[in-house]
mmCIF file of C-alpha atoms in Angstrom:
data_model
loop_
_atom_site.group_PDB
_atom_site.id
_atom_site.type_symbol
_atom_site.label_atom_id
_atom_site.label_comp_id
_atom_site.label_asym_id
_atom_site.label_seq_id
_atom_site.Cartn_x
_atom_site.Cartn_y
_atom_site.Cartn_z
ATOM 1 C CA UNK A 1 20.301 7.252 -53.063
ATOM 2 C CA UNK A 2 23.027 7.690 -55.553
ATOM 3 C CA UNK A 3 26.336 9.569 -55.372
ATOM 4 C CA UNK A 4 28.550 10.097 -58.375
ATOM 5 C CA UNK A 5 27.751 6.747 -59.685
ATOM 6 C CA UNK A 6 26.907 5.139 -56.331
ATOM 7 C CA UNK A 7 23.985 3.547 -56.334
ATOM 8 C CA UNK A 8 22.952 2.547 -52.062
ATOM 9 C CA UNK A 9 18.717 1.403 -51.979
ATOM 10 C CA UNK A 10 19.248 1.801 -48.044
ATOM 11 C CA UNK A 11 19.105 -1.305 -46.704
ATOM 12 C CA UNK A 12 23.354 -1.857 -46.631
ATOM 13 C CA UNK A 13 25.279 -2.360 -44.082
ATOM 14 C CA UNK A 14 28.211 -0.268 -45.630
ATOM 15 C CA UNK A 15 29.623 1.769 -48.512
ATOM 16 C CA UNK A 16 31.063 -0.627 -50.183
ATOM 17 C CA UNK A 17 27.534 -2.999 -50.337
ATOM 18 C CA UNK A 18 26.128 -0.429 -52.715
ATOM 19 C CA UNK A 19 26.176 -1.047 -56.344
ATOM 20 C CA UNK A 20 29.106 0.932 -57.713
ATOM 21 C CA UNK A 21 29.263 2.730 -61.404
ATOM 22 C CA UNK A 22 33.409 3.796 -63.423
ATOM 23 C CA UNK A 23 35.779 5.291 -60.998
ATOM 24 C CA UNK A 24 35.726 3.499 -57.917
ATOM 25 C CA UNK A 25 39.057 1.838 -56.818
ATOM 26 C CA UNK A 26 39.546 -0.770 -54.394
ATOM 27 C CA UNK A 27 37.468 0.174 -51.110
ATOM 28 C CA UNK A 28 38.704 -1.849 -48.716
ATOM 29 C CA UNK A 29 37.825 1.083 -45.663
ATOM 30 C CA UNK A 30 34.267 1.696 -46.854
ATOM 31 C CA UNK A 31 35.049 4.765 -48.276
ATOM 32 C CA UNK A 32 37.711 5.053 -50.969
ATOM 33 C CA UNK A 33 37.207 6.536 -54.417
ATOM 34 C CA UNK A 34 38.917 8.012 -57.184
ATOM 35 C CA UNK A 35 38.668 11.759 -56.718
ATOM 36 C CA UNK A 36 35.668 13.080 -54.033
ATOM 37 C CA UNK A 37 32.414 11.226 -53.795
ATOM 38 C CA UNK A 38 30.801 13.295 -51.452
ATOM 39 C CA UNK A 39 30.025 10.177 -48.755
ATOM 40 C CA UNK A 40 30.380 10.524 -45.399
ATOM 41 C CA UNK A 41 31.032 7.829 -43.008
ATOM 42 C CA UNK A 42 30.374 8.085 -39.239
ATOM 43 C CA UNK A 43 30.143 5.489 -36.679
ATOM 44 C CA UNK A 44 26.613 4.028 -35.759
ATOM 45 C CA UNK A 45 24.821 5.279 -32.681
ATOM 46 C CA UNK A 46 25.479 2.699 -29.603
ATOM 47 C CA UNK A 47 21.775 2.204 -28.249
ATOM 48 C CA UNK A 48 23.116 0.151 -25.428
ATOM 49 C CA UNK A 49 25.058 2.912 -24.040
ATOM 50 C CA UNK A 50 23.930 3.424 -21.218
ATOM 51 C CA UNK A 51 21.471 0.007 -21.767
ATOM 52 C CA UNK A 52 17.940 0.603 -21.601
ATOM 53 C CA UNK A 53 17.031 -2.688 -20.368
ATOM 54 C CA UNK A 54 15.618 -2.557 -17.046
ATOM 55 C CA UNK A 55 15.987 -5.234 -13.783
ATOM 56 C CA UNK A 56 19.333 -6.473 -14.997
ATOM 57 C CA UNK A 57 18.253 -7.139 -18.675
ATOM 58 C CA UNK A 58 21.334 -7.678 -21.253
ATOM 59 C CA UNK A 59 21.479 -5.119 -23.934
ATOM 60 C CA UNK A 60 22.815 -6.096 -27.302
ATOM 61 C CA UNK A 61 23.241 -3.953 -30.191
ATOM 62 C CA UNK A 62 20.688 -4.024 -33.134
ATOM 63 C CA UNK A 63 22.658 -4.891 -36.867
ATOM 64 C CA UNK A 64 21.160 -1.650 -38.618
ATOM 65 C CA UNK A 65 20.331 0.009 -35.662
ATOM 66 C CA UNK A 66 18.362 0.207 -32.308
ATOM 67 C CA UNK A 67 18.754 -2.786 -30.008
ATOM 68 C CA UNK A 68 17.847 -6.222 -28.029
ATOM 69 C CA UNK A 69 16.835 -6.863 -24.408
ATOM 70 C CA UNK A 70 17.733 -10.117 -23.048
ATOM 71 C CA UNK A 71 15.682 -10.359 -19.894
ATOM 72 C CA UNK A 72 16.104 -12.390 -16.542
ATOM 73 C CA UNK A 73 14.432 -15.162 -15.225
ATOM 74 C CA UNK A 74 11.187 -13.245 -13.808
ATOM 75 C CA UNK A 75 10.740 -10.532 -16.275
ATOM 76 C CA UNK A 76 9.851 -9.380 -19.775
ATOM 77 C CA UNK A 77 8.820 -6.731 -21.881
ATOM 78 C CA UNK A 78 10.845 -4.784 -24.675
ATOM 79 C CA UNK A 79 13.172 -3.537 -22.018
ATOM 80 C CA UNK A 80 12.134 -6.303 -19.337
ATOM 81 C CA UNK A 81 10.070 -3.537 -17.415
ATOM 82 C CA UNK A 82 7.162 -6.508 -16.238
ATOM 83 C CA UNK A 83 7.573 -8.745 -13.383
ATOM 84 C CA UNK A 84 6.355 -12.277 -14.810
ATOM 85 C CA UNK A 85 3.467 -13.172 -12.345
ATOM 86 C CA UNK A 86 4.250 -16.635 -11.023
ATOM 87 C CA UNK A 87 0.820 -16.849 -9.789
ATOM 88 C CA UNK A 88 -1.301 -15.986 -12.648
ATOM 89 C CA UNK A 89 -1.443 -20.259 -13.132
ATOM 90 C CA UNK A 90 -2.379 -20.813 -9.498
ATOM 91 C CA UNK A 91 0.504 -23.065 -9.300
ATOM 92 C CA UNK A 92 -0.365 -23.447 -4.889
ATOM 93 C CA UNK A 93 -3.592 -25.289 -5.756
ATOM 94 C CA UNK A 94 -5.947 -26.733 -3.011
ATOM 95 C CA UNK A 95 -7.699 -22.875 -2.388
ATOM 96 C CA UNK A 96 -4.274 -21.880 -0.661
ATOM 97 C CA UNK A 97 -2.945 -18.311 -1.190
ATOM 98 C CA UNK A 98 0.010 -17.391 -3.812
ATOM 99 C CA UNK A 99 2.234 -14.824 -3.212
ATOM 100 C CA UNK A 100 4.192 -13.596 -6.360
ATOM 101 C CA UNK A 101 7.672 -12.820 -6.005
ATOM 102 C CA UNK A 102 10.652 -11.717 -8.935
ATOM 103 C CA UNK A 103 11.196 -15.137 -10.375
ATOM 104 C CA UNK A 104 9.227 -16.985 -7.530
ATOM 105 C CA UNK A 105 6.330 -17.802 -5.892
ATOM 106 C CA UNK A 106 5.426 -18.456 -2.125
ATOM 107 C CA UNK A 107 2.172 -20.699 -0.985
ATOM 108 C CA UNK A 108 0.283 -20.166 1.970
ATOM 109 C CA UNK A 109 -1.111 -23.629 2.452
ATOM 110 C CA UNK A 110 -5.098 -24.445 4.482
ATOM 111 C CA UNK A 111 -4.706 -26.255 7.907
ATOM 112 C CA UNK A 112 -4.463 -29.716 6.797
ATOM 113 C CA UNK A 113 -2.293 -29.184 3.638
ATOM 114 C CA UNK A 114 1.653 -28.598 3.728
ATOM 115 C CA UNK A 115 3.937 -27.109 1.022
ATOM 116 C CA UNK A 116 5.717 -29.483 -0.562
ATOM 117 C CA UNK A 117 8.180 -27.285 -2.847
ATOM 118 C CA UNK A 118 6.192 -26.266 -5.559
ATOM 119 C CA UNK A 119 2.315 -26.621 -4.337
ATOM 120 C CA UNK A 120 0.125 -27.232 -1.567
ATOM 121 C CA UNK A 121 -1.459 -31.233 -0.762
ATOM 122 C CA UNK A 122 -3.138 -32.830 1.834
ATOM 123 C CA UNK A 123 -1.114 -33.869 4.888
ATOM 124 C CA UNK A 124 -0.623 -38.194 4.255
ATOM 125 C CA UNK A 125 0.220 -37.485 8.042
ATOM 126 C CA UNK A 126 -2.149 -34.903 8.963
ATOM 127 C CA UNK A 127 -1.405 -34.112 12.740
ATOM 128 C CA UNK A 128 -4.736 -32.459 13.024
ATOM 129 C CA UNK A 129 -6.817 -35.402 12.691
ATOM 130 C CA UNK A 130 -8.193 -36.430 14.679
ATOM 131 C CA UNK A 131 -8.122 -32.874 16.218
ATOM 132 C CA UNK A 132 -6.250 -32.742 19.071
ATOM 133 C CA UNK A 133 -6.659 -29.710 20.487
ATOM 134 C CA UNK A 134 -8.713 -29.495 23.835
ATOM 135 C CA UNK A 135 -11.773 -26.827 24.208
ATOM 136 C CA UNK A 136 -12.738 -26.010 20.923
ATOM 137 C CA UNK A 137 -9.323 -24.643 19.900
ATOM 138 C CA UNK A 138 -8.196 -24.531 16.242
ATOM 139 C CA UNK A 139 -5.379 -27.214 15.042
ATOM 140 C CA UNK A 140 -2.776 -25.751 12.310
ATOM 141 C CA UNK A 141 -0.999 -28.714 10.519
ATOM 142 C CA UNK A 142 2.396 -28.045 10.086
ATOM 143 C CA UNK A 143 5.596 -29.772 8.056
ATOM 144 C CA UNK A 144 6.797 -30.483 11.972
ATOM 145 C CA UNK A 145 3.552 -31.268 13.230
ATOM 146 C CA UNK A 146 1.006 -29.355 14.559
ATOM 147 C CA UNK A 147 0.239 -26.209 16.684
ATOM 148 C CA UNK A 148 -3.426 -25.265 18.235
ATOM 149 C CA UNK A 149 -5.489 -21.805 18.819
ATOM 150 C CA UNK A 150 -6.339 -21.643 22.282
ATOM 151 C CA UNK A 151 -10.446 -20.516 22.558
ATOM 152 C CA UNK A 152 -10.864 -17.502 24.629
ATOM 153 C CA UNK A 153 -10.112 -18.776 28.768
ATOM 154 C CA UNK A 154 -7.687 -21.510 28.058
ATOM 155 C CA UNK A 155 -4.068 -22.037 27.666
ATOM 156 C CA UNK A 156 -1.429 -24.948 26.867
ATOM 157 C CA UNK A 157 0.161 -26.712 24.355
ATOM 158 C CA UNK A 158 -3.472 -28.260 23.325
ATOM 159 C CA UNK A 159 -5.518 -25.464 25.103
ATOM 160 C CA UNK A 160 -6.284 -28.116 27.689
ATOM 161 C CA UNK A 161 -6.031 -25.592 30.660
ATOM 162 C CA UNK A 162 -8.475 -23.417 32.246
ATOM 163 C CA UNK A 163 -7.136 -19.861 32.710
ATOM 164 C CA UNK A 164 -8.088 -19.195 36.455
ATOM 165 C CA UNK A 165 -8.877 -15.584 36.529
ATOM 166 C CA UNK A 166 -9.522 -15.498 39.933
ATOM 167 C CA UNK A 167 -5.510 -16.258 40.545
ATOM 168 C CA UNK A 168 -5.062 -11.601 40.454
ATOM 169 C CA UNK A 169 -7.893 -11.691 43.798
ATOM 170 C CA UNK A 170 -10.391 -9.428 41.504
ATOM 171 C CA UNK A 171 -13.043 -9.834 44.317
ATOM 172 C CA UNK A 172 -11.465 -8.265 47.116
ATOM 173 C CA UNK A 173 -10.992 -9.730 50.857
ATOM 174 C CA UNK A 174 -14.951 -10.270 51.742
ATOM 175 C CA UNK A 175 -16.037 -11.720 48.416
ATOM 176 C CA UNK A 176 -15.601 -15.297 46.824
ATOM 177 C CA UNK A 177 -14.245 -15.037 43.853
ATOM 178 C CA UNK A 178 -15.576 -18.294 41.377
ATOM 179 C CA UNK A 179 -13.861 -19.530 38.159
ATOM 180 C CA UNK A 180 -15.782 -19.388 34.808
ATOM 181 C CA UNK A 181 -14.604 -20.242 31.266
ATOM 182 C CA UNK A 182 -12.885 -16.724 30.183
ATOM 183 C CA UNK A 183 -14.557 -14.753 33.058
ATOM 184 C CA UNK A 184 -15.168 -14.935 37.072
ATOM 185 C CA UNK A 185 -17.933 -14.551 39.071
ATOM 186 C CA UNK A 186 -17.786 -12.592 42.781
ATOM 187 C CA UNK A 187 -19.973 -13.992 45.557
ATOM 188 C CA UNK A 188 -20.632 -12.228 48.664
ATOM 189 C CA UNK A 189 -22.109 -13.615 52.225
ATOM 190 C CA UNK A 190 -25.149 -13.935 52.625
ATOM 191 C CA UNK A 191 -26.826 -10.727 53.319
ATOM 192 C CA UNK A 192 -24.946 -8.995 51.410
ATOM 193 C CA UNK A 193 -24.647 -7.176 47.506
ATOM 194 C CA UNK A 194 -21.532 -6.798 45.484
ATOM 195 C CA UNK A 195 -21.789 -3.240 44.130
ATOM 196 C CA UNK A 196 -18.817 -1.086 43.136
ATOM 197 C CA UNK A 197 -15.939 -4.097 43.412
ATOM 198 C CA UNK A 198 -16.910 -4.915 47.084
ATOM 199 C CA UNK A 199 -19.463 -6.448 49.428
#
């Protein structure tokens, strides 16, 4: 573009950049001439106000024009829009579950593997073995030892006790009521049929 021997190929910052031809003075605001030389000078468009950065992002203004997201730990994109996924490395390791978070990860370690800050390993101390839970139960290594799954019947720290379900009398007054693992049995005297909760 040219203006009464101004010569601007676009790419200054301002007026007084361009290449200038007889008749320009000293231009020390950008926009000084001898006589009228038809520029105009306005103020460049703040694209950071209001910032279109997203999640906290840090705008900063573009030198020609448009602008910069700086984003925060956890995020990126042009205007830090995507959450960074934590897990997509499967920093847990040992096939326990990653949960992604904004910045973070969690683990959700196997029984016999603890968390120990960044991924799960193998207890050195593993409570669970040998197991010991009672009864078939389940053992759950923990950072603080260990805590066990009671099978269906028994209760206890280490499922070592029998439930009694005959302690709530589910016979009735004539019938015998006999303990079984998770259940009871009712027996009646001899002669006669339990039917209907009673002998």
């Amino acid at each position: 573009m040219w203006l009464s021997n101004l010569y601007c190929r676009g790419n200054e910052s301002r007026v007084s950049d361009c290449s200038r031809g007889s008749g320009w003075g000293s231009i020390s605001n950008g926009c000084s001439r001898y006589g009228i030389a038809g520029v105009r000078c306005t103020t460049l468009n703040n694209s950071c106000s209001p910032s279109p950065c997203l999640n906290g992002g840090t705008c900063s203004q573009g030198t020609q024009s448009g602008y910069n997201c700086s984003c925060p730990h956890g995020f990126t994109g042009n205007i830090c829009q995507i959450n960074v996924n934590e897990c997509s490395s499967s920093p847990c390791l040992n096939n326990s579950t990653c949960i992604d978070g904004i910045g973070r990860y969690d683990c959700y370690c196997p029984p016999g593997y603890i968390y120990n800050n960044s991924y799960c390993q193998q207890n050195a101390s593993n409570s669970c073995l040998p197991n010991p839970c009672s009864n078939g139960a389940t053992c759950f290594a923990g950072i603080h030892g260990y805590s066990c799954s009671c099978s269906y019947g028994f209760t206890g720290n280490r499922c070592q006790t029998n439930i009694n379900e005959c302690n709530s009398s589910p016979c009735g007054s004539n019938a015998t009521c006999i303990d079984r693992i998770g259940r009871y049995d009712c027996q009646c005297p001899s002669g006669y049929s339990y039917i209907n909760s009673s002998c």
